[in-house]
PDB file of C-alpha atoms in Angstrom:
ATOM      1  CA  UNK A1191      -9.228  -4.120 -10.827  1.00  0.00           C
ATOM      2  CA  UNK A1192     -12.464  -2.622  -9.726  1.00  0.00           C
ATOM      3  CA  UNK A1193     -14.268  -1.673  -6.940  1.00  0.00           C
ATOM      4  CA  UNK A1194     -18.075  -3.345  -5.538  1.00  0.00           C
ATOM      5  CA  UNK A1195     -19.946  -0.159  -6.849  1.00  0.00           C
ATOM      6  CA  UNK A1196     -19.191   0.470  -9.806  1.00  0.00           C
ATOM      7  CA  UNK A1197     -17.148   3.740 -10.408  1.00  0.00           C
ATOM      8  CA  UNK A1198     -18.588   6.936 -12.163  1.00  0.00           C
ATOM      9  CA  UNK A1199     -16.712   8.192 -15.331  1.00  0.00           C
ATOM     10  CA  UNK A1200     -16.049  11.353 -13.934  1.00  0.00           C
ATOM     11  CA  UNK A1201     -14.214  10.340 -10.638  1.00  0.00           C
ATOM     12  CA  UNK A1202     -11.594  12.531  -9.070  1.00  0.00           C
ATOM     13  CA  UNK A1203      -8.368  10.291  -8.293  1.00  0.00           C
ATOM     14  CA  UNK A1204      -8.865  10.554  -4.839  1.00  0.00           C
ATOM     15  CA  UNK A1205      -5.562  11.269  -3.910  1.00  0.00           C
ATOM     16  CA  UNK A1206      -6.087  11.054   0.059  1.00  0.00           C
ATOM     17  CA  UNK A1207      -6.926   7.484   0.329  1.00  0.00           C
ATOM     18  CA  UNK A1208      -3.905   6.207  -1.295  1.00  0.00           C
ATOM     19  CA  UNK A1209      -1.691   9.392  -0.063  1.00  0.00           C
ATOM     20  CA  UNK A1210       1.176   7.407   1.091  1.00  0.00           C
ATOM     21  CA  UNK A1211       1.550   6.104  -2.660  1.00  0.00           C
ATOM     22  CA  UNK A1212       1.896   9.373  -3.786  1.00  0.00           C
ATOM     23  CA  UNK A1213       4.151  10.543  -1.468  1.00  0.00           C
ATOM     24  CA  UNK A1214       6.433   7.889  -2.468  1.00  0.00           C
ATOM     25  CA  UNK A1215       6.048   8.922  -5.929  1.00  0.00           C
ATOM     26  CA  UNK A1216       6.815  12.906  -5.305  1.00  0.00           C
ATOM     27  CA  UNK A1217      10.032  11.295  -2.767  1.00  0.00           C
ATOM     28  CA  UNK A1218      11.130   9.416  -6.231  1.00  0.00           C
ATOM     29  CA  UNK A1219      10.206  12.550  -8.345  1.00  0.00           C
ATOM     30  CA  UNK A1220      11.967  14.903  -6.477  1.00  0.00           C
ATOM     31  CA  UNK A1221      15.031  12.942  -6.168  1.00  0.00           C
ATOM     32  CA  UNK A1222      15.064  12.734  -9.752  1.00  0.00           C
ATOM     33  CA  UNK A1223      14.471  16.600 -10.015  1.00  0.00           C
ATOM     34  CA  UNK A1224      16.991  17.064  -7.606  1.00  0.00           C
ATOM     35  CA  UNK A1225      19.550  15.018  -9.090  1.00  0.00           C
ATOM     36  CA  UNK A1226      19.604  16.628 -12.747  1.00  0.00           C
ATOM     37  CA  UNK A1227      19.440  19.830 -11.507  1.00  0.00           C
ATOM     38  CA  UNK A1228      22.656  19.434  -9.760  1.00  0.00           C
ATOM     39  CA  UNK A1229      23.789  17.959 -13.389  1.00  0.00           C
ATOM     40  CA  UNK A1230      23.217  14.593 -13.141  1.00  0.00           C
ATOM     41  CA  UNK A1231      22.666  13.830 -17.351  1.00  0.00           C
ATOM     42  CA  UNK A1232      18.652  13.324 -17.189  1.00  0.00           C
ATOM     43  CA  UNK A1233      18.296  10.210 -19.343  1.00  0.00           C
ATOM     44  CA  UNK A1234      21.778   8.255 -18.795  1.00  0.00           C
ATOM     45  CA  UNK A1235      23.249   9.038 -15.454  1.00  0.00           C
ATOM     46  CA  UNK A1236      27.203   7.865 -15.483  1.00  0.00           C
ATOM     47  CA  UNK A1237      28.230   4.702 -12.592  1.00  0.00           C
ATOM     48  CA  UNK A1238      30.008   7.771 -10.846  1.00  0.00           C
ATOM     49  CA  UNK A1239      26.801   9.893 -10.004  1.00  0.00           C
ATOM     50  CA  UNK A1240      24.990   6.704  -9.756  1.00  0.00           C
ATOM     51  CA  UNK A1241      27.176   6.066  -6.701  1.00  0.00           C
ATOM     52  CA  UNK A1242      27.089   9.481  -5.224  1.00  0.00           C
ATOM     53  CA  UNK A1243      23.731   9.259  -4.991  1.00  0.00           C
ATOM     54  CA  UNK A1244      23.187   5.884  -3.144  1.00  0.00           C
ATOM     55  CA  UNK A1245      23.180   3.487  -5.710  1.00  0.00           C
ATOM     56  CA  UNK A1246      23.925  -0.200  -4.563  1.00  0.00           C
ATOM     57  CA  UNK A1247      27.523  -1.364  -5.421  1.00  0.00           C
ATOM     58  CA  UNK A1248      28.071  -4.357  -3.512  1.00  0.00           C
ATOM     59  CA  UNK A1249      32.245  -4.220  -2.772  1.00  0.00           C
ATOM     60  CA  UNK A1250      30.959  -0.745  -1.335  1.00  0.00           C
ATOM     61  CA  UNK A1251      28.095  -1.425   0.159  1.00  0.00           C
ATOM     62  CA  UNK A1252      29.096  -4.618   2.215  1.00  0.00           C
ATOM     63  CA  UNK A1253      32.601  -3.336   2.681  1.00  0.00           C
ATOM     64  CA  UNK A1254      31.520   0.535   4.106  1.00  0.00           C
ATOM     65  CA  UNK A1255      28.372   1.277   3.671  1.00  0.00           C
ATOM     66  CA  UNK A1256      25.135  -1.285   4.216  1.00  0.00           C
ATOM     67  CA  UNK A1257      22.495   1.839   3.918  1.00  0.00           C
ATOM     68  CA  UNK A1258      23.114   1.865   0.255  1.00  0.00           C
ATOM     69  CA  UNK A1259      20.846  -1.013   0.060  1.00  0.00           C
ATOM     70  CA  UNK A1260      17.979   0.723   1.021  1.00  0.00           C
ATOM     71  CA  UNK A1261      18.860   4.242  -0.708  1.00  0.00           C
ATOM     72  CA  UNK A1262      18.963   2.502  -3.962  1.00  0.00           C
ATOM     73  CA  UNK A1263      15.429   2.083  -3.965  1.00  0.00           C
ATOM     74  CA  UNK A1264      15.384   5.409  -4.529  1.00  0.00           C
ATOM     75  CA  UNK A1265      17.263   6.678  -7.309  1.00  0.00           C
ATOM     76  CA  UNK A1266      16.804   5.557 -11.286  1.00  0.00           C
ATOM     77  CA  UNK A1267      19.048   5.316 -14.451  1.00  0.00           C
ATOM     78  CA  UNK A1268      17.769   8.171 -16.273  1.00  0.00           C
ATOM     79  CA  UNK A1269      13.686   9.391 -16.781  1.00  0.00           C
ATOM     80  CA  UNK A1270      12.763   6.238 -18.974  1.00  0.00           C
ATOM     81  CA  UNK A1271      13.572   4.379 -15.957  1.00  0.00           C
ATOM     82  CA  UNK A1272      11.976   6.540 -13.495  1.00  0.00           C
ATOM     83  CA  UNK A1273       8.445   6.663 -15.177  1.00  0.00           C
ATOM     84  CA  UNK A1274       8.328   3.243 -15.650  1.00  0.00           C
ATOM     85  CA  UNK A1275       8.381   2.685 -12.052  1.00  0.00           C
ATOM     86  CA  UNK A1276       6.432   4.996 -10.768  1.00  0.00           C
ATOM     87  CA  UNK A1277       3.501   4.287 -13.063  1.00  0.00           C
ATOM     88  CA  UNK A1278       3.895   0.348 -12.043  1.00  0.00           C
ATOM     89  CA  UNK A1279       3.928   2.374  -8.539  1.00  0.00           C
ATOM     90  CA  UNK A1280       0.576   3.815  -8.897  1.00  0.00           C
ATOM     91  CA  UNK A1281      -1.002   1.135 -10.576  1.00  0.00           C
ATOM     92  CA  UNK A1282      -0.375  -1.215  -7.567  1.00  0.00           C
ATOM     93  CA  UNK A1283       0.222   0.893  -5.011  1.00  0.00           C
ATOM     94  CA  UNK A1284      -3.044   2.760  -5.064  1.00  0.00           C
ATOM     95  CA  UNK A1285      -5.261  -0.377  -4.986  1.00  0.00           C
ATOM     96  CA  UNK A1286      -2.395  -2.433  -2.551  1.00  0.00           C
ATOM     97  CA  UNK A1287      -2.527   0.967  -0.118  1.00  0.00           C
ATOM     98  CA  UNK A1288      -6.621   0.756   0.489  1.00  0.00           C
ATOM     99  CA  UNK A1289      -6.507  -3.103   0.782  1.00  0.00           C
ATOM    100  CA  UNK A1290      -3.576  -3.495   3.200  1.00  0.00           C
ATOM    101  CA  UNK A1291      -4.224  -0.593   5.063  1.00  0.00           C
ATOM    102  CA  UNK A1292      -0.944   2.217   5.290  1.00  0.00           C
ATOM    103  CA  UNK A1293       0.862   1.097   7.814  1.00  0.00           C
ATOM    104  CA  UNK A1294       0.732  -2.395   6.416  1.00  0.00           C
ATOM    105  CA  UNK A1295       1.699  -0.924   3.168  1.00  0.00           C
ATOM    106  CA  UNK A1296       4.500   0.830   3.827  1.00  0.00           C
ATOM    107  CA  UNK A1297       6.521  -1.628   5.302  1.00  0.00           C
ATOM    108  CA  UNK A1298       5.814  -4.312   2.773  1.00  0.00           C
ATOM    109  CA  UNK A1299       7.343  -2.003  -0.047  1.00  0.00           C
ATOM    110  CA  UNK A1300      10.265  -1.216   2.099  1.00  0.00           C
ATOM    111  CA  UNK A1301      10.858  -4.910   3.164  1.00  0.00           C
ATOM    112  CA  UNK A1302      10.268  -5.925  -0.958  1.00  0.00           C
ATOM    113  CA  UNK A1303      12.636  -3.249  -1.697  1.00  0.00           C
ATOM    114  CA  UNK A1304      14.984  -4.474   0.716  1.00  0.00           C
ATOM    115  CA  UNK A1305      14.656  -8.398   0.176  1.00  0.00           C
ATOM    116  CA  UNK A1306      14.877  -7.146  -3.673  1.00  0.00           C
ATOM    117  CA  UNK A1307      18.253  -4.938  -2.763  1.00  0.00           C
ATOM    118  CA  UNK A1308      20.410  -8.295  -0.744  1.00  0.00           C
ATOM    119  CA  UNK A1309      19.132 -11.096  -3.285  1.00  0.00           C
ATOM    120  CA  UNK A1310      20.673  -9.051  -6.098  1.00  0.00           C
ATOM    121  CA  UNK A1311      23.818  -8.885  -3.417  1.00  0.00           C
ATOM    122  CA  UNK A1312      23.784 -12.781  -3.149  1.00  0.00           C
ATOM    123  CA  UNK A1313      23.715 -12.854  -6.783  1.00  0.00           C
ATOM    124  CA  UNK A1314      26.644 -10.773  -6.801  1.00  0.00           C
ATOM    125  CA  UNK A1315      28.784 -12.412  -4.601  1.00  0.00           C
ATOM    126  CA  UNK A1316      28.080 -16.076  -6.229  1.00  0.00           C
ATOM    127  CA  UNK A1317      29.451 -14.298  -9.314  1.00  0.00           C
ATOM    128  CA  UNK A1318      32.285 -13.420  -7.242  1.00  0.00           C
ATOM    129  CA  UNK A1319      33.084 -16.729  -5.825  1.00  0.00           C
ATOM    130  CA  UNK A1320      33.606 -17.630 -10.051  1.00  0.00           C
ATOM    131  CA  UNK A1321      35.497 -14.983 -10.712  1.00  0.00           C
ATOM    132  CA  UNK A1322      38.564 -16.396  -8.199  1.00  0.00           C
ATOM    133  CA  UNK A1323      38.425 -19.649 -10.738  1.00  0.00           C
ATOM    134  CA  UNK A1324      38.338 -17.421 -14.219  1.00  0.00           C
ATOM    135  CA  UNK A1325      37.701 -13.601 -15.262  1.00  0.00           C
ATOM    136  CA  UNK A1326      34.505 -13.004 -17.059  1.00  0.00           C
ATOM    137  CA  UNK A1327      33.896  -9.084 -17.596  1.00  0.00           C
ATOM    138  CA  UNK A1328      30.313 -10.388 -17.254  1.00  0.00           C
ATOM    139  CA  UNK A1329      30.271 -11.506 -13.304  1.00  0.00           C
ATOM    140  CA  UNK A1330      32.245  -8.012 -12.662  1.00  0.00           C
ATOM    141  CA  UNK A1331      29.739  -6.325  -9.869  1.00  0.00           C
ATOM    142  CA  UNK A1332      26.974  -4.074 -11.382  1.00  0.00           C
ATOM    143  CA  UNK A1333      25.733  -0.828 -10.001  1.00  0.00           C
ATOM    144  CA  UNK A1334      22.339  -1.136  -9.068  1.00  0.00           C
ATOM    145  CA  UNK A1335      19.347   0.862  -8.498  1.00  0.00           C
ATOM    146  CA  UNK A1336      15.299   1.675  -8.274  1.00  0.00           C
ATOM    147  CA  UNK A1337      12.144   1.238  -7.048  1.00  0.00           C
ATOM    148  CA  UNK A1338      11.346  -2.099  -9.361  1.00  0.00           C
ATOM    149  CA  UNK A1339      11.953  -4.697  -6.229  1.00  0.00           C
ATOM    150  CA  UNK A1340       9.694  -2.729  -3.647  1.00  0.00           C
ATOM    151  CA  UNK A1341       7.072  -2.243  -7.120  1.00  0.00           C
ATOM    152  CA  UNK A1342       7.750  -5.685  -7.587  1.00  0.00           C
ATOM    153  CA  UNK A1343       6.211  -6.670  -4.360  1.00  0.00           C
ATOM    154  CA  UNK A1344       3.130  -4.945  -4.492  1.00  0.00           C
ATOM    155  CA  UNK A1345       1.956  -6.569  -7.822  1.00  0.00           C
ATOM    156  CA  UNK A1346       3.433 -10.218  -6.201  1.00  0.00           C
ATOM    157  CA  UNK A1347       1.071  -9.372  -3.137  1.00  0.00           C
ATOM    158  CA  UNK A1348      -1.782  -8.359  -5.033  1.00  0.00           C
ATOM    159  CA  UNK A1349      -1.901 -11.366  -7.781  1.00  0.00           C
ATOM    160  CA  UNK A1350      -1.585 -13.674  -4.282  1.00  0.00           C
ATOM    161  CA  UNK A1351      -4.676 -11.936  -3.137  1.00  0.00           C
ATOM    162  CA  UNK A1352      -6.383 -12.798  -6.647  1.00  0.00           C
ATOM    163  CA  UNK A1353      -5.649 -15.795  -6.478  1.00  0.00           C
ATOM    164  CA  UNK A1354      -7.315 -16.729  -2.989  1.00  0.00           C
ATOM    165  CA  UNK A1355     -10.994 -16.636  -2.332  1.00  0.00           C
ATOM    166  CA  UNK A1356     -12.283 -12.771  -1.747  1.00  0.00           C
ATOM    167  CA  UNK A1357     -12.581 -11.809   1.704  1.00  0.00           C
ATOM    168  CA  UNK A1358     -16.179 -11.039   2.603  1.00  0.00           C
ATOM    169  CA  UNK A1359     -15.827  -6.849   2.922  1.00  0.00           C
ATOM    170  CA  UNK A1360     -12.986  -7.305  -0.015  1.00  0.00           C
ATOM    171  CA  UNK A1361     -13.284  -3.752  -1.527  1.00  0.00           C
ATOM    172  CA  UNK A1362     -11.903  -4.507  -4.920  1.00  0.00           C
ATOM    173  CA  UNK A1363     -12.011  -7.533  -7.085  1.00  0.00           C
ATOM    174  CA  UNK A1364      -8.279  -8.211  -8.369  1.00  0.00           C
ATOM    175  CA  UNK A1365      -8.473  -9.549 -11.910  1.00  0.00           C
ATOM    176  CA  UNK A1366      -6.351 -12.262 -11.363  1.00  0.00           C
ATOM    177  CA  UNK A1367      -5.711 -13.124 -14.617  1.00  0.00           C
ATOM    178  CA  UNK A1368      -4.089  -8.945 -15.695  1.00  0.00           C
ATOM    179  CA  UNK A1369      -2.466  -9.431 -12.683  1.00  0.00           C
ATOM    180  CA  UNK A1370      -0.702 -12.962 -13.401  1.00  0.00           C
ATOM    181  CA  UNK A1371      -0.140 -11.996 -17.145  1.00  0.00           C
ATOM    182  CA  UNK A1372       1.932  -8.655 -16.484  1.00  0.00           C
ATOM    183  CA  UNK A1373       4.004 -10.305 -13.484  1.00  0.00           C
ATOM    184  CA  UNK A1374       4.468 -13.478 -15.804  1.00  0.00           C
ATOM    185  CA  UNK A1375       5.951 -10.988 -18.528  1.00  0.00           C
ATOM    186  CA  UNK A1376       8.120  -8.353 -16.072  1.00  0.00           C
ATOM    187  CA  UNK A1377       9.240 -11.584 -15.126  1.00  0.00           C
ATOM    188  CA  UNK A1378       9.912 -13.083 -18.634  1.00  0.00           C
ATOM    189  CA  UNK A1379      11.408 -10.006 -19.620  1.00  0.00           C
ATOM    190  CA  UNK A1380      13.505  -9.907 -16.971  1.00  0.00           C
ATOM    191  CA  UNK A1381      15.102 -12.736 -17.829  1.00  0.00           C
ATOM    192  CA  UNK A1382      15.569 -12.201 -21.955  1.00  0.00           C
ATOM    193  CA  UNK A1383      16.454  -8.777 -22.077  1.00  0.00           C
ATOM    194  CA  UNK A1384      20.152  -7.106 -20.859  1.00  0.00           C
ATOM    195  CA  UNK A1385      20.420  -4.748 -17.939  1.00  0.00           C
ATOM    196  CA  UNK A1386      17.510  -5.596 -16.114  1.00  0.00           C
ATOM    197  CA  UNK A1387      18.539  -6.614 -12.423  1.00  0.00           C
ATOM    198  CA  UNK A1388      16.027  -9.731 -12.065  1.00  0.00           C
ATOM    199  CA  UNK A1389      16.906 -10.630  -8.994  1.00  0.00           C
ATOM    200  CA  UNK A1390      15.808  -7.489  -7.142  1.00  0.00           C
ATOM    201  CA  UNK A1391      12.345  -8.317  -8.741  1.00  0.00           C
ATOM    202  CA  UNK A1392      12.141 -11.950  -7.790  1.00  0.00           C
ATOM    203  CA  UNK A1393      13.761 -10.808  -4.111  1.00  0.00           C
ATOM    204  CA  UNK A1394      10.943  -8.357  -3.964  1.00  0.00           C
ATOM    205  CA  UNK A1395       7.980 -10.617  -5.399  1.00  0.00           C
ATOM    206  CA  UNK A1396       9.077 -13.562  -2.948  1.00  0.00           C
ATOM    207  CA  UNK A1397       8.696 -10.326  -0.161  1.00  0.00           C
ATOM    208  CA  UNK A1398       5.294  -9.260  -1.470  1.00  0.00           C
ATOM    209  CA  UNK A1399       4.007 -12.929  -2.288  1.00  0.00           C
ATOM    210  CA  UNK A1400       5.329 -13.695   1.799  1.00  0.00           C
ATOM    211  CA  UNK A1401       3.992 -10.676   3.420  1.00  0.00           C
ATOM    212  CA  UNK A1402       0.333 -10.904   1.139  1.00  0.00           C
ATOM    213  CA  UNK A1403      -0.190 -14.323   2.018  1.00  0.00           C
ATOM    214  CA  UNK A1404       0.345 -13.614   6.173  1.00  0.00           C
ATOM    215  CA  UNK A1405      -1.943 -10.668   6.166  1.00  0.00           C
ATOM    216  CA  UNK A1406      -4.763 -12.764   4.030  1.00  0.00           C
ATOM    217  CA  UNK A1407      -4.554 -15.481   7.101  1.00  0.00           C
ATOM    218  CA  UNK A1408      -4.853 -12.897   9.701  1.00  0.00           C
ATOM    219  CA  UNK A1409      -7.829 -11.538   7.617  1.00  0.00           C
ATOM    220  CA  UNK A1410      -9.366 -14.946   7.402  1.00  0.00           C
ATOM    221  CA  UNK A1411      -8.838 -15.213  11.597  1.00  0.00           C
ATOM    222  CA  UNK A1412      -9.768 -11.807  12.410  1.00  0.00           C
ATOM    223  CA  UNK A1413      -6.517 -11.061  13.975  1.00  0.00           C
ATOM    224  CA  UNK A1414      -5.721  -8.136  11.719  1.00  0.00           C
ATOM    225  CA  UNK A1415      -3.724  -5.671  13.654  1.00  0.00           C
ATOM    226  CA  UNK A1416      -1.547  -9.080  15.560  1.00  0.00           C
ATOM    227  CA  UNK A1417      -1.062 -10.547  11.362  1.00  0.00           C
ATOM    228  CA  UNK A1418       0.637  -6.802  10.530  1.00  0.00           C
ATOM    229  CA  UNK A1419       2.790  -6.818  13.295  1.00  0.00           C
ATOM    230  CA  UNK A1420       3.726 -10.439  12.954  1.00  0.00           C
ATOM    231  CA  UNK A1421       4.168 -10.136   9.495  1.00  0.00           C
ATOM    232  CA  UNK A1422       6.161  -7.300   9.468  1.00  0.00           C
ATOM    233  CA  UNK A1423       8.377  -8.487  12.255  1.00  0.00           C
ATOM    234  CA  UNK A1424       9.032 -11.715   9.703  1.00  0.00           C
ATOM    235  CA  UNK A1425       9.751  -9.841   6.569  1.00  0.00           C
ATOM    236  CA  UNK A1426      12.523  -7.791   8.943  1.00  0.00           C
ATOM    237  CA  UNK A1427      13.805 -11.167  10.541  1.00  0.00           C
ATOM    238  CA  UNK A1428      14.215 -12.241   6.748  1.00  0.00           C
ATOM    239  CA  UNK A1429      15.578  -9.635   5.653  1.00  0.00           C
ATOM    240  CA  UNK A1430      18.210  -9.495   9.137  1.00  0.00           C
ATOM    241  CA  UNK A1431      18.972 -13.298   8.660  1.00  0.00           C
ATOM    242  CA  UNK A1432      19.565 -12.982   4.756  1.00  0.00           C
ATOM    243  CA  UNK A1433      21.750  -9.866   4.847  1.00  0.00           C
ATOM    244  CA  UNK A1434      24.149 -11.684   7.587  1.00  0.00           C
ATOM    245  CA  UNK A1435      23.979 -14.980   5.349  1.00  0.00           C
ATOM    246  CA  UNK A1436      25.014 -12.243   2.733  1.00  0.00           C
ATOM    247  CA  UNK A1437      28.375 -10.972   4.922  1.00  0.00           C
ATOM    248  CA  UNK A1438      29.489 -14.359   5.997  1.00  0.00           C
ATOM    249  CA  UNK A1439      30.031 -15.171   2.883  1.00  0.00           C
ATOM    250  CA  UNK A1440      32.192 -12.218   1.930  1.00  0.00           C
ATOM    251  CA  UNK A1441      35.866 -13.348   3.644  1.00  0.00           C
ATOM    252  CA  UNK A1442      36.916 -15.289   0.491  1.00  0.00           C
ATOM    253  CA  UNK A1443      36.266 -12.770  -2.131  1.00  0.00           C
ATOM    254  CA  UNK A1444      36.932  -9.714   0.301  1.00  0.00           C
ATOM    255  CA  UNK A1445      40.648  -9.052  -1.369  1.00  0.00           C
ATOM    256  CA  UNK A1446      39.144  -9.059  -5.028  1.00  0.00           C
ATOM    257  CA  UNK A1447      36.153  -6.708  -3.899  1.00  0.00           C
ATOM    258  CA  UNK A1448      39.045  -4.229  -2.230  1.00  0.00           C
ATOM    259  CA  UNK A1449      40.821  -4.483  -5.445  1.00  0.00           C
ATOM    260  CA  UNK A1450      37.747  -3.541  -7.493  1.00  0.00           C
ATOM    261  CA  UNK A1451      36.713  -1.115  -5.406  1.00  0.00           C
ATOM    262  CA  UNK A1452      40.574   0.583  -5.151  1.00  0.00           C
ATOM    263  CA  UNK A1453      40.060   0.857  -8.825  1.00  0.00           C
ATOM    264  CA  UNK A1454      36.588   1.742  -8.793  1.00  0.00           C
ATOM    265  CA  UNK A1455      37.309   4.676  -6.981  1.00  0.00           C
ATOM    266  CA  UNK A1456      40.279   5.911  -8.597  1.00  0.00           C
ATOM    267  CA  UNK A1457      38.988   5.261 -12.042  1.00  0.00           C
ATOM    268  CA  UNK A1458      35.466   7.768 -10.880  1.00  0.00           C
ATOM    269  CA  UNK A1459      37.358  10.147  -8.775  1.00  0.00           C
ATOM    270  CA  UNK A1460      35.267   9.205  -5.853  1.00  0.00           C
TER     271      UNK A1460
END
């Protein structure tokens, strides 16, 4: 990715136009900090700290408490974890933050991070459903937890912007082909490897993808400020309309999720 002028080797980061990037990153950070001060083990945490600290467990979170789907965005399994993200974070979110504008921004990593957060639910609960026919440790509910959705979305929004013809006052030419490559291979990898949750990232780059493709056509019409607004009133509706697909479909398997959770709870001490 570069800019129209060409950049000068000795240029500061430039912190203040892509400040609500790094706030995110410090809000991540600090969490982090937080969290192995208070002795949380710094490069494995166990499922029971996980928990405490608003990691996504769906028996819990569509049984008692929905917010965890949005407060897992913000905690990570250990610093590996962690630094991965928030250097995908930077990457994208520095160059997505000065071409959506921050308001824009904001909401689109939220709504990714949400979107990312309920189609890891659905997931879930469709593993559910098959465990009332036969017991597979396998489709037992996972914790859950990060930033990689809501990152997710902001490298799905920027390789849609790539791909479409550059607005006229574009400030920065997206190399569409880096930007298909590493999504191709998060998304390859995603699928090969073990414990990577790759339906938050496909629930976030649908989000991104969405959201990018909605502010490009307000672009194109000059209706900037109306596109945000309508576009971020769409992404919510989505994510609204998904999450209450989500608990409708919970009465069958509700008994088995007490159950695990009974157990959950009394195995962790929680």
């Amino acid at each position: 990715m570069s800019e129209y002028s060409p950049p000068q080797v000795n240029r500061k980061l430039e912190v203040n136009l892509w400040w609500i990037t790094a706030v995110l990153i410090a809000m991540n950070v600090g969490l982090y900090g937080w969290q192995v001060l208070s002795g949380v083990d710094a490069t494995s945490p166990t499922t029971a700290d996980a928990i405490r600290w608003g990691a996504d467990f769906s028996p819990l979170t569509f049984l008692e408490q929905p917010q965890r789907l949005f407060t897992s965005m913000f905690f990570h399994f250990g610093l590996v974890h962690l630094m991965l993200n928030m250097w995908a974070l930077y990457i994208f979110g520095s160059i997505a933050e000065q071409m959506l504008g921050r308001f824009y921004f904001i909401g689109l990593y939220l709504l990714a991070g949400l979107m990312g957060s309920l189609l890891s639910s659905y997931v879930t609960i469709r593993d559910s459903y098959a465990l009332l026919e036969h017991f597979d440790p396998t489709l037992l509910p996972h914790v859950g937890a990060g930033a990689s959705g809501a990152v997710m979305g902001l490298g799905a929004a920027l390789t849609i912007l790539a791909l479409l013809p550059a607005l006229p006052d574009q400030r920065f030419i997206l190399d569409k082909k880096s930007l298909v490559m590493v999504m191709a291979i998060n998304l390859a990898f995603g699928f090969i490897a073990t414990g990577i949750n790759n339906a938050a990232h496909i629930g976030g780059m649908i989000m991104g993808a969405l959201l990018a493709t909605i502010w490009y056509i307000s672009q194109k019409i000059h209706q900037a400020n109306l596109g945000a607004v309508v576009g971020l009133i769409i992404g919510a509706v989505l994510c609204v309309l998904f999450y209450q697909y989500c608990v409708s479909l919970i009465p069958p398997i509700e008994p088995l999720w007490q159950e695990i959770l009974t157990q959950m709870k009394s195995q962790l001490g929680l």
